[in-house]
Amino acid sequence: MSDEPARWSADEALEQLYAAHWRELVRLAVLLLRDVGAAEEVVQDAFVAVHGRWDRIRDPARALAYLRQSVVNRARSALRHRAVVQRHLAAAPPPATAAPADERSLVADRRAAVLDAMRALPERQREVLALRHYLDLSEAEIADALGISRGAVKSHASRGSARLRELLASYLEESS
């Protein structure tokens, strides 16, 4: 192989340039981009571009200067792209918080625990709590539906709620 770059093929010339100047060009790109991975990519792209245009380079001795300029230009483009992406992300609304993957399972477990606790209540307490919390009826409407006094509704609701808290205490401690 001759030492005269004008006679080298694109492969030979780039092989020589790569071996001699790759680290220097990556350092330049790192200084511009502050990102080693992006810097290596910019330098690699510059080498590929020079290889593709080797037959159009008028002065092969200036190939290193062409490579440096290509690295600088590609780094500028990468920085502009990065700025656009950051502006876009800053302007975009934050992503919606996704439900945990196991939420369905937790909801099903909680529902089963509540239903089991409700089944353990005396019938009248279960009826009062179901009408109050599931159908959202008032004390008067519950009293009318069950044919009992409002005082009895209050008493059953209070005792049923207290018992429900006792029955669900262990479930609540486990899920905390």
XYZ file of N, CA and C in Angstrom:
528
model
N 0.852 -1.172 0.000
C 0.000 0.000 0.000
C 0.893 1.227 0.000
N 0.556 2.162 -0.799
C 1.328 3.398 -0.910
C 0.954 4.343 0.220
N 1.866 5.247 0.569
C 1.578 6.236 1.608
C 0.878 7.454 1.039
N 0.677 7.494 -0.235
C 0.052 8.649 -0.857
C -1.468 8.463 -0.847
N -2.220 9.273 -0.049
C -3.660 9.091 0.100
C -4.435 9.208 -1.202
N -3.912 9.908 -2.188
C -4.660 10.106 -3.432
C -4.874 8.797 -4.167
N -4.022 7.821 -3.918
C -4.126 6.555 -4.644
C -4.869 5.480 -3.847
N -5.222 5.761 -2.623
C -5.918 4.772 -1.809
C -7.357 4.641 -2.251
N -7.879 3.443 -2.109
C -9.313 3.253 -2.332
C -10.029 3.802 -1.095
N -11.344 3.904 -1.184
C -12.121 4.402 -0.039
C -11.903 3.508 1.180
N -11.900 2.207 0.965
C -11.705 1.276 2.086
C -10.351 1.468 2.739
N -9.311 1.538 1.919
C -7.958 1.709 2.467
C -7.818 3.042 3.195
N -8.317 4.089 2.587
C -8.194 5.426 3.183
C -8.935 5.500 4.510
N -10.154 5.004 4.544
C -10.945 5.069 5.774
C -10.365 4.169 6.852
N -9.805 3.059 6.447
C -9.160 2.179 7.417
C -8.004 2.910 8.098
N -7.202 3.602 7.308
C -6.072 4.362 7.848
C -6.556 5.526 8.721
N -7.522 6.266 8.232
C -8.068 7.401 8.999
C -8.706 6.923 10.307
N -9.417 5.835 10.224
C -10.102 5.293 11.406
C -9.072 4.902 12.468
N -8.058 4.164 12.060
C -7.036 3.709 13.008
C -6.301 4.886 13.641
N -6.056 5.908 12.880
C -5.253 7.025 13.375
C -6.067 8.085 14.116
N -7.330 8.265 13.770
C -8.053 9.451 14.270
C -9.390 9.169 14.949
N -9.812 7.922 15.048
C -11.131 7.641 15.619
C -11.260 8.187 17.038
N -10.284 7.898 17.923
C -10.365 8.358 19.317
C -10.441 9.882 19.398
N -9.623 10.544 18.614
C -9.599 12.004 18.611
C -10.963 12.568 18.196
N -11.557 11.969 17.188
C -12.864 12.437 16.716
C -13.962 12.137 17.728
N -13.866 11.001 18.399
C -14.857 10.684 19.437
C -14.718 11.675 20.590
N -13.480 12.003 20.989
C -13.278 12.992 22.064
C -13.903 14.331 21.681
N -13.712 14.732 20.437
C -14.307 15.978 19.957
C -15.829 15.912 20.089
N -16.403 14.827 19.638
C -17.864 14.677 19.688
C -18.365 14.613 21.126
N -17.617 13.964 22.021
C -18.020 13.898 23.432
C -18.032 15.297 24.030
N -17.026 16.097 23.694
C -16.982 17.471 24.199
C -18.192 18.277 23.722
N -18.633 18.014 22.515
C -19.776 18.739 21.971
C -21.110 18.205 22.487
N -21.209 16.894 22.631
C -22.497 16.269 22.963
C -22.657 15.891 24.432
N -21.556 15.719 25.149
C -21.573 15.270 26.545
C -22.271 13.908 26.694
N -22.073 13.053 25.707
C -22.687 11.724 25.721
C -21.814 10.801 24.870
N -21.157 9.843 25.503
C -20.208 8.976 24.802
C -20.906 8.161 23.707
N -22.039 7.580 24.019
C -22.752 6.763 23.028
C -23.143 7.568 21.801
N -23.712 8.747 22.033
C -24.101 9.598 20.899
C -22.865 10.059 20.132
N -21.773 10.329 20.840
C -20.531 10.768 20.189
C -19.997 9.667 19.276
N -19.975 8.441 19.762
C -19.491 7.333 18.937
C -20.370 7.154 17.698
N -21.651 7.327 17.877
C -22.577 7.185 16.743
C -22.339 8.286 15.704
N -22.138 9.519 16.171
C -21.878 10.635 15.269
C -20.594 10.388 14.472
N -19.541 9.945 15.145
C -18.267 9.686 14.462
C -18.431 8.544 13.464
N -19.113 7.498 13.861
C -19.325 6.371 12.946
C -20.085 6.821 11.711
N -21.129 7.627 11.915
C -21.897 8.136 10.780
C -21.035 9.011 9.872
N -20.139 9.784 10.461
C -19.243 10.633 9.659
C -18.326 9.773 8.799
N -17.779 8.708 9.373
C -16.924 7.810 8.598
C -17.705 7.161 7.459
N -18.922 6.743 7.732
C -19.755 6.124 6.692
C -20.026 7.138 5.577
N -20.320 8.390 5.945
C -20.590 9.423 4.942
C -19.353 9.691 4.085
N -18.189 9.777 4.715
C -16.954 10.012 3.958
C -16.684 8.834 3.027
N -16.909 7.641 3.504
C -16.701 6.463 2.657
C -17.590 6.528 1.417
N -18.829 6.906 1.614
C -19.771 6.988 0.488
C -19.444 8.101 -0.485
N -18.723 9.110 -0.045
C -18.396 10.253 -0.900
C -16.915 10.297 -1.282
N -16.187 9.244 -1.013
C -14.738 9.258 -1.217
C -14.362 9.643 -2.651
N -15.122 9.153 -3.613
C -14.784 9.458 -5.008
C -15.040 10.924 -5.359
N -15.791 11.664 -4.533
C -16.069 13.072 -4.790
C -15.159 14.006 -3.996
N -14.324 13.446 -3.129
C -13.402 14.283 -2.355
C -12.258 14.685 -3.277
N -12.142 15.998 -3.505
C -11.147 16.509 -4.465
C -9.723 16.326 -3.961
N -9.520 16.584 -2.670
C -8.172 16.516 -2.106
C -8.182 15.495 -0.973
N -7.824 14.230 -1.246
C -7.856 13.189 -0.219
C -6.995 13.523 0.995
N -6.007 14.385 0.837
C -5.175 14.780 1.974
C -5.999 15.593 2.981
N -7.102 16.171 2.529
C -7.967 16.967 3.408
C -9.119 16.130 3.982
N -9.054 14.826 3.819
C -10.126 13.958 4.300
C -10.316 14.087 5.812
N -9.240 14.241 6.572
C -9.363 14.385 8.022
C -10.111 15.669 8.376
N -9.816 16.758 7.680
C -10.532 18.016 7.917
C -12.012 17.845 7.577
N -12.282 17.132 6.488
C -13.666 16.853 6.092
C -14.367 16.034 7.180
N -13.659 15.039 7.712
C -14.224 14.209 8.777
C -14.530 15.053 10.013
N -13.581 15.910 10.411
C -13.811 16.770 11.589
C -15.042 17.648 11.388
N -15.139 18.250 10.215
C -16.283 19.113 9.934
C -17.583 18.308 9.951
N -17.524 17.110 9.422
C -18.694 16.240 9.427
C -19.105 15.892 10.856
N -18.133 15.609 11.711
C -18.436 15.301 13.122
C -19.071 16.506 13.794
N -18.509 17.698 13.570
C -19.068 18.917 14.179
C -20.499 19.141 13.695
N -20.719 19.036 12.403
C -22.063 19.250 11.851
C -23.065 18.221 12.380
N -22.656 16.976 12.452
C -23.556 15.928 12.954
C -23.827 16.111 14.450
N -22.844 16.571 15.187
C -23.050 16.857 16.608
C -24.047 18.002 16.777
N -23.924 19.035 15.947
C -24.896 20.141 15.992
C -26.306 19.630 15.713
N -26.419 18.776 14.710
C -27.740 18.210 14.381
C -28.283 17.394 15.546
N -27.425 16.611 16.179
C -27.857 15.800 17.325
C -28.301 16.695 18.473
N -27.575 17.797 18.694
C -27.961 18.727 19.767
C -29.288 19.415 19.449
N -29.483 19.805 18.190
C -30.767 20.412 17.813
C -31.905 19.424 18.017
N -31.675 18.182 17.601
C -32.701 17.144 17.766
C -33.004 16.934 19.257
N -31.962 16.875 20.063
C -32.134 16.700 21.505
C -32.957 17.845 22.092
N -32.671 19.091 21.652
C -33.408 20.260 22.155
C -34.883 20.187 21.764
N -35.153 19.763 20.539
C -36.547 19.636 20.085
C -37.275 18.583 20.912
N -36.623 17.468 21.144
C -37.237 16.395 21.931
C -37.515 16.884 23.349
N -36.564 17.584 23.946
C -36.762 18.079 25.313
C -37.893 19.095 25.373
N -37.984 19.977 24.376
C -39.088 20.946 24.349
C -40.421 20.226 24.216
N -40.446 19.220 23.361
C -41.679 18.461 23.156
C -42.093 17.751 24.448
N -41.126 17.143 25.116
C -41.437 16.442 26.363
C -41.891 17.413 27.447
N -41.276 18.592 27.488
C -41.655 19.589 28.494
C -43.064 20.105 28.243
N -43.457 20.217 26.981
C -44.782 20.735 26.642
C -45.873 19.680 26.756
N -45.493 18.423 26.664
C -46.484 17.340 26.706
C -46.987 17.152 28.135
N -48.258 16.837 28.272
C -48.772 16.562 29.620
C -48.114 15.301 30.170
N -47.969 15.233 31.482
C -47.356 14.024 32.052
C -48.214 12.804 31.744
N -47.581 11.658 31.569
C -48.368 10.460 31.257
C -49.291 10.107 32.417
N -50.426 9.579 32.062
C -51.388 9.164 33.082
C -50.774 8.051 33.932
N -51.062 8.123 35.200
C -50.542 7.090 36.088
C -51.299 5.803 35.822
N -50.569 4.801 35.495
C -51.177 3.503 35.194
C -51.460 2.759 36.495
N -52.514 2.008 36.470
C -52.845 1.181 37.620
C -51.794 0.085 37.764
N -51.503 -0.308 38.994
C -50.541 -1.403 39.169
C -51.026 -2.656 38.448
N -50.102 -3.468 38.021
C -50.436 -4.670 37.260
C -51.320 -5.624 38.062
N -51.149 -5.627 39.370
C -51.919 -6.559 40.197
C -53.179 -5.933 40.783
N -53.587 -4.759 40.294
C -54.741 -4.072 40.872
C -56.017 -4.903 40.783
N -56.237 -5.552 39.655
C -57.450 -6.372 39.520
C -57.490 -7.454 40.585
N -56.357 -8.062 40.806
C -56.264 -9.115 41.806
C -56.531 -8.554 43.204
N -55.949 -7.384 43.487
C -56.154 -6.763 44.802
C -57.610 -6.364 45.000
N -58.217 -5.820 43.963
C -59.635 -5.434 44.052
C -60.496 -6.672 44.278
N -60.206 -7.736 43.565
C -60.973 -8.977 43.731
C -60.790 -9.539 45.139
N -59.563 -9.483 45.658
C -59.308 -9.959 47.024
C -60.066 -9.113 48.041
N -60.010 -7.791 47.866
C -60.704 -6.892 48.799
C -62.207 -7.131 48.753
N -62.742 -7.295 47.548
C -64.181 -7.532 47.398
C -64.582 -8.849 48.076
N -63.780 -9.885 47.870
C -64.065 -11.181 48.490
C -64.006 -11.077 50.010
N -63.040 -10.329 50.542
C -62.931 -10.165 51.999
C -64.143 -9.438 52.559
N -64.592 -8.396 51.859
C -65.764 -7.639 52.329
C -67.014 -8.517 52.261
N -67.166 -9.247 51.174
C -68.352 -10.115 51.061
C -68.349 -11.222 52.117
N -67.179 -11.796 52.394
C -67.088 -12.814 53.445
C -67.450 -12.218 54.799
N -66.957 -11.008 55.071
C -67.267 -10.345 56.347
C -68.756 -10.022 56.429
N -69.335 -9.585 55.319
C -70.775 -9.286 55.316
C -71.592 -10.548 55.589
N -71.155 -11.690 55.033
C -71.884 -12.947 55.263
C -71.822 -13.375 56.729
N -70.783 -12.947 57.426
C -70.616 -13.324 58.836
C -71.494 -12.484 59.756
N -72.075 -11.400 59.263
C -72.933 -10.548 60.084
C -74.327 -11.174 60.246
N -74.997 -10.830 61.326
C -76.400 -11.239 61.453
C -77.216 -10.657 60.288
N -78.273 -11.337 59.944
C -79.057 -10.988 58.768
C -79.505 -9.530 58.745
N -80.049 -9.014 59.835
C -80.581 -7.649 59.859
C -79.450 -6.621 59.683
N -78.308 -6.834 60.328
C -77.172 -5.919 60.178
C -76.682 -5.924 58.719
N -76.597 -7.113 58.125
C -76.169 -7.251 56.731
C -77.125 -6.492 55.811
N -78.452 -6.617 56.055
C -79.440 -5.942 55.222
C -79.308 -4.419 55.331
N -79.187 -3.933 56.573
C -79.078 -2.483 56.781
C -77.818 -1.933 56.094
N -76.679 -2.596 56.284
C -75.434 -2.112 55.678
C -75.473 -2.191 54.145
N -76.081 -3.243 53.624
C -76.185 -3.370 52.168
C -77.058 -2.253 51.595
N -78.187 -1.981 52.235
C -79.069 -0.922 51.746
C -78.426 0.459 51.878
N -77.662 0.664 52.943
C -77.039 1.973 53.166
C -75.862 2.182 52.212
N -74.956 1.215 52.135
C -73.708 1.433 51.402
C -73.750 1.009 49.938
N -74.572 0.027 49.599
C -74.617 -0.411 48.208
C -75.733 0.273 47.430
N -76.853 0.551 48.100
C -77.946 1.243 47.410
C -78.029 2.711 47.801
N -77.200 3.131 48.770
C -77.107 4.520 49.209
C -78.468 5.076 49.656
N -79.216 4.251 50.401
C -80.513 4.687 50.913
C -80.335 5.426 52.243
N -81.269 6.323 52.527
C -81.249 7.050 53.802
C -81.808 6.156 54.911
N -81.660 6.588 56.166
C -82.199 5.810 57.290
C -83.697 5.620 57.153
N -84.387 6.672 56.729
C -85.847 6.589 56.579
C -86.217 5.585 55.491
N -85.482 5.595 54.386
C -85.785 4.668 53.296
C -85.482 3.222 53.696
N -84.397 3.041 54.470
C -84.065 1.692 54.949
C -85.148 1.208 55.912
N -85.564 2.083 56.822
C -86.603 1.725 57.789
C -87.878 1.323 57.075
N -88.218 2.069 56.052
C -89.429 1.777 55.285
C -89.297 0.455 54.538
N -88.095 0.220 53.918
C -87.880 -1.000 53.139
C -87.912 -2.241 54.025
N -87.374 -2.138 55.250
C -87.302 -3.313 56.125
C -88.469 -3.395 57.113
N -89.257 -2.332 57.173
C -90.391 -2.339 58.101
C -89.940 -2.239 59.547
N -88.880 -1.489 59.818
C -88.395 -1.289 61.189
C -88.275 0.204 61.452
N -88.058 0.579 62.693
C -87.951 1.994 63.038
C -86.592 2.559 62.623
N -86.522 3.902 62.553
C -85.247 4.559 62.213
C -84.210 4.300 63.302
N -84.670 4.209 64.552
C -83.757 3.911 65.659
C -83.144 2.531 65.509
N -83.946 1.563 65.055
C -83.436 0.206 64.845
C -82.437 0.202 63.683
N -82.688 1.017 62.658
C -81.753 1.123 61.528
C -80.419 1.644 62.034
N -80.457 2.702 62.884
C -79.221 3.279 63.426
C -78.461 2.257 64.262
N -79.191 1.519 65.085
C -78.579 0.522 65.954
C -77.940 -0.600 65.146
N -78.674 -1.138 64.163
C -78.129 -2.215 63.321
C -76.929 -1.725 62.508
N -77.005 -0.493 62.011
C -75.901 0.065 61.220
C -74.657 0.239 62.081
N -74.843 0.727 63.287
C -73.702 0.947 64.183
C -73.052 -0.373 64.581
N -73.864 -1.326 65.024
C -73.325 -2.631 65.431
C -72.713 -3.380 64.245
N -73.375 -3.311 63.088
C -72.873 -3.993 61.900
C -71.545 -3.404 61.428
N -71.439 -2.071 61.459
C -70.189 -1.411 61.043
C -69.049 -1.766 61.981
N -69.340 -1.789 63.305
C -68.309 -2.133 64.280
C -67.834 -3.571 64.063
N -68.764 -4.481 63.854
C -68.412 -5.885 63.637
C -67.645 -6.065 62.321
N -68.055 -5.332 61.312
C -67.374 -5.390 60.015
C -65.920 -4.924 60.148
N -65.707 -3.857 60.921
C -64.331 -3.377 61.161
C -63.502 -4.456 61.841
N -64.099 -5.148 62.822
C -63.381 -6.228 63.519
C -63.024 -7.351 62.540
N -64.011 -7.742 61.739
C -63.798 -8.847 60.798
C -62.772 -8.506 59.718
N -62.718 -7.234 59.321
C -61.801 -6.829 58.251
C -60.456 -6.323 58.774
N -60.291 -6.234 60.084
C -59.056 -5.708 60.645
C -57.850 -6.519 60.182
N -57.940 -7.841 60.232
C -56.786 -8.662 59.840
C -56.491 -8.484 58.345
N -57.535 -8.363 57.523
C -57.324 -8.143 56.084
C -56.643 -6.797 55.851
N -57.080 -5.771 56.558
C -56.500 -4.439 56.390
C -55.039 -4.405 56.842
N -54.715 -5.147 57.906
C -53.330 -5.201 58.373
C -52.454 -5.933 57.361
N -52.959 -7.011 56.769
C -52.199 -7.772 55.779
C -51.936 -6.957 54.524
N -52.905 -6.158 54.083
C -52.763 -5.412 52.840
C -51.989 -4.118 53.025
N -51.646 -3.759 54.251
C -50.884 -2.514 54.473
C -49.425 -2.723 54.244
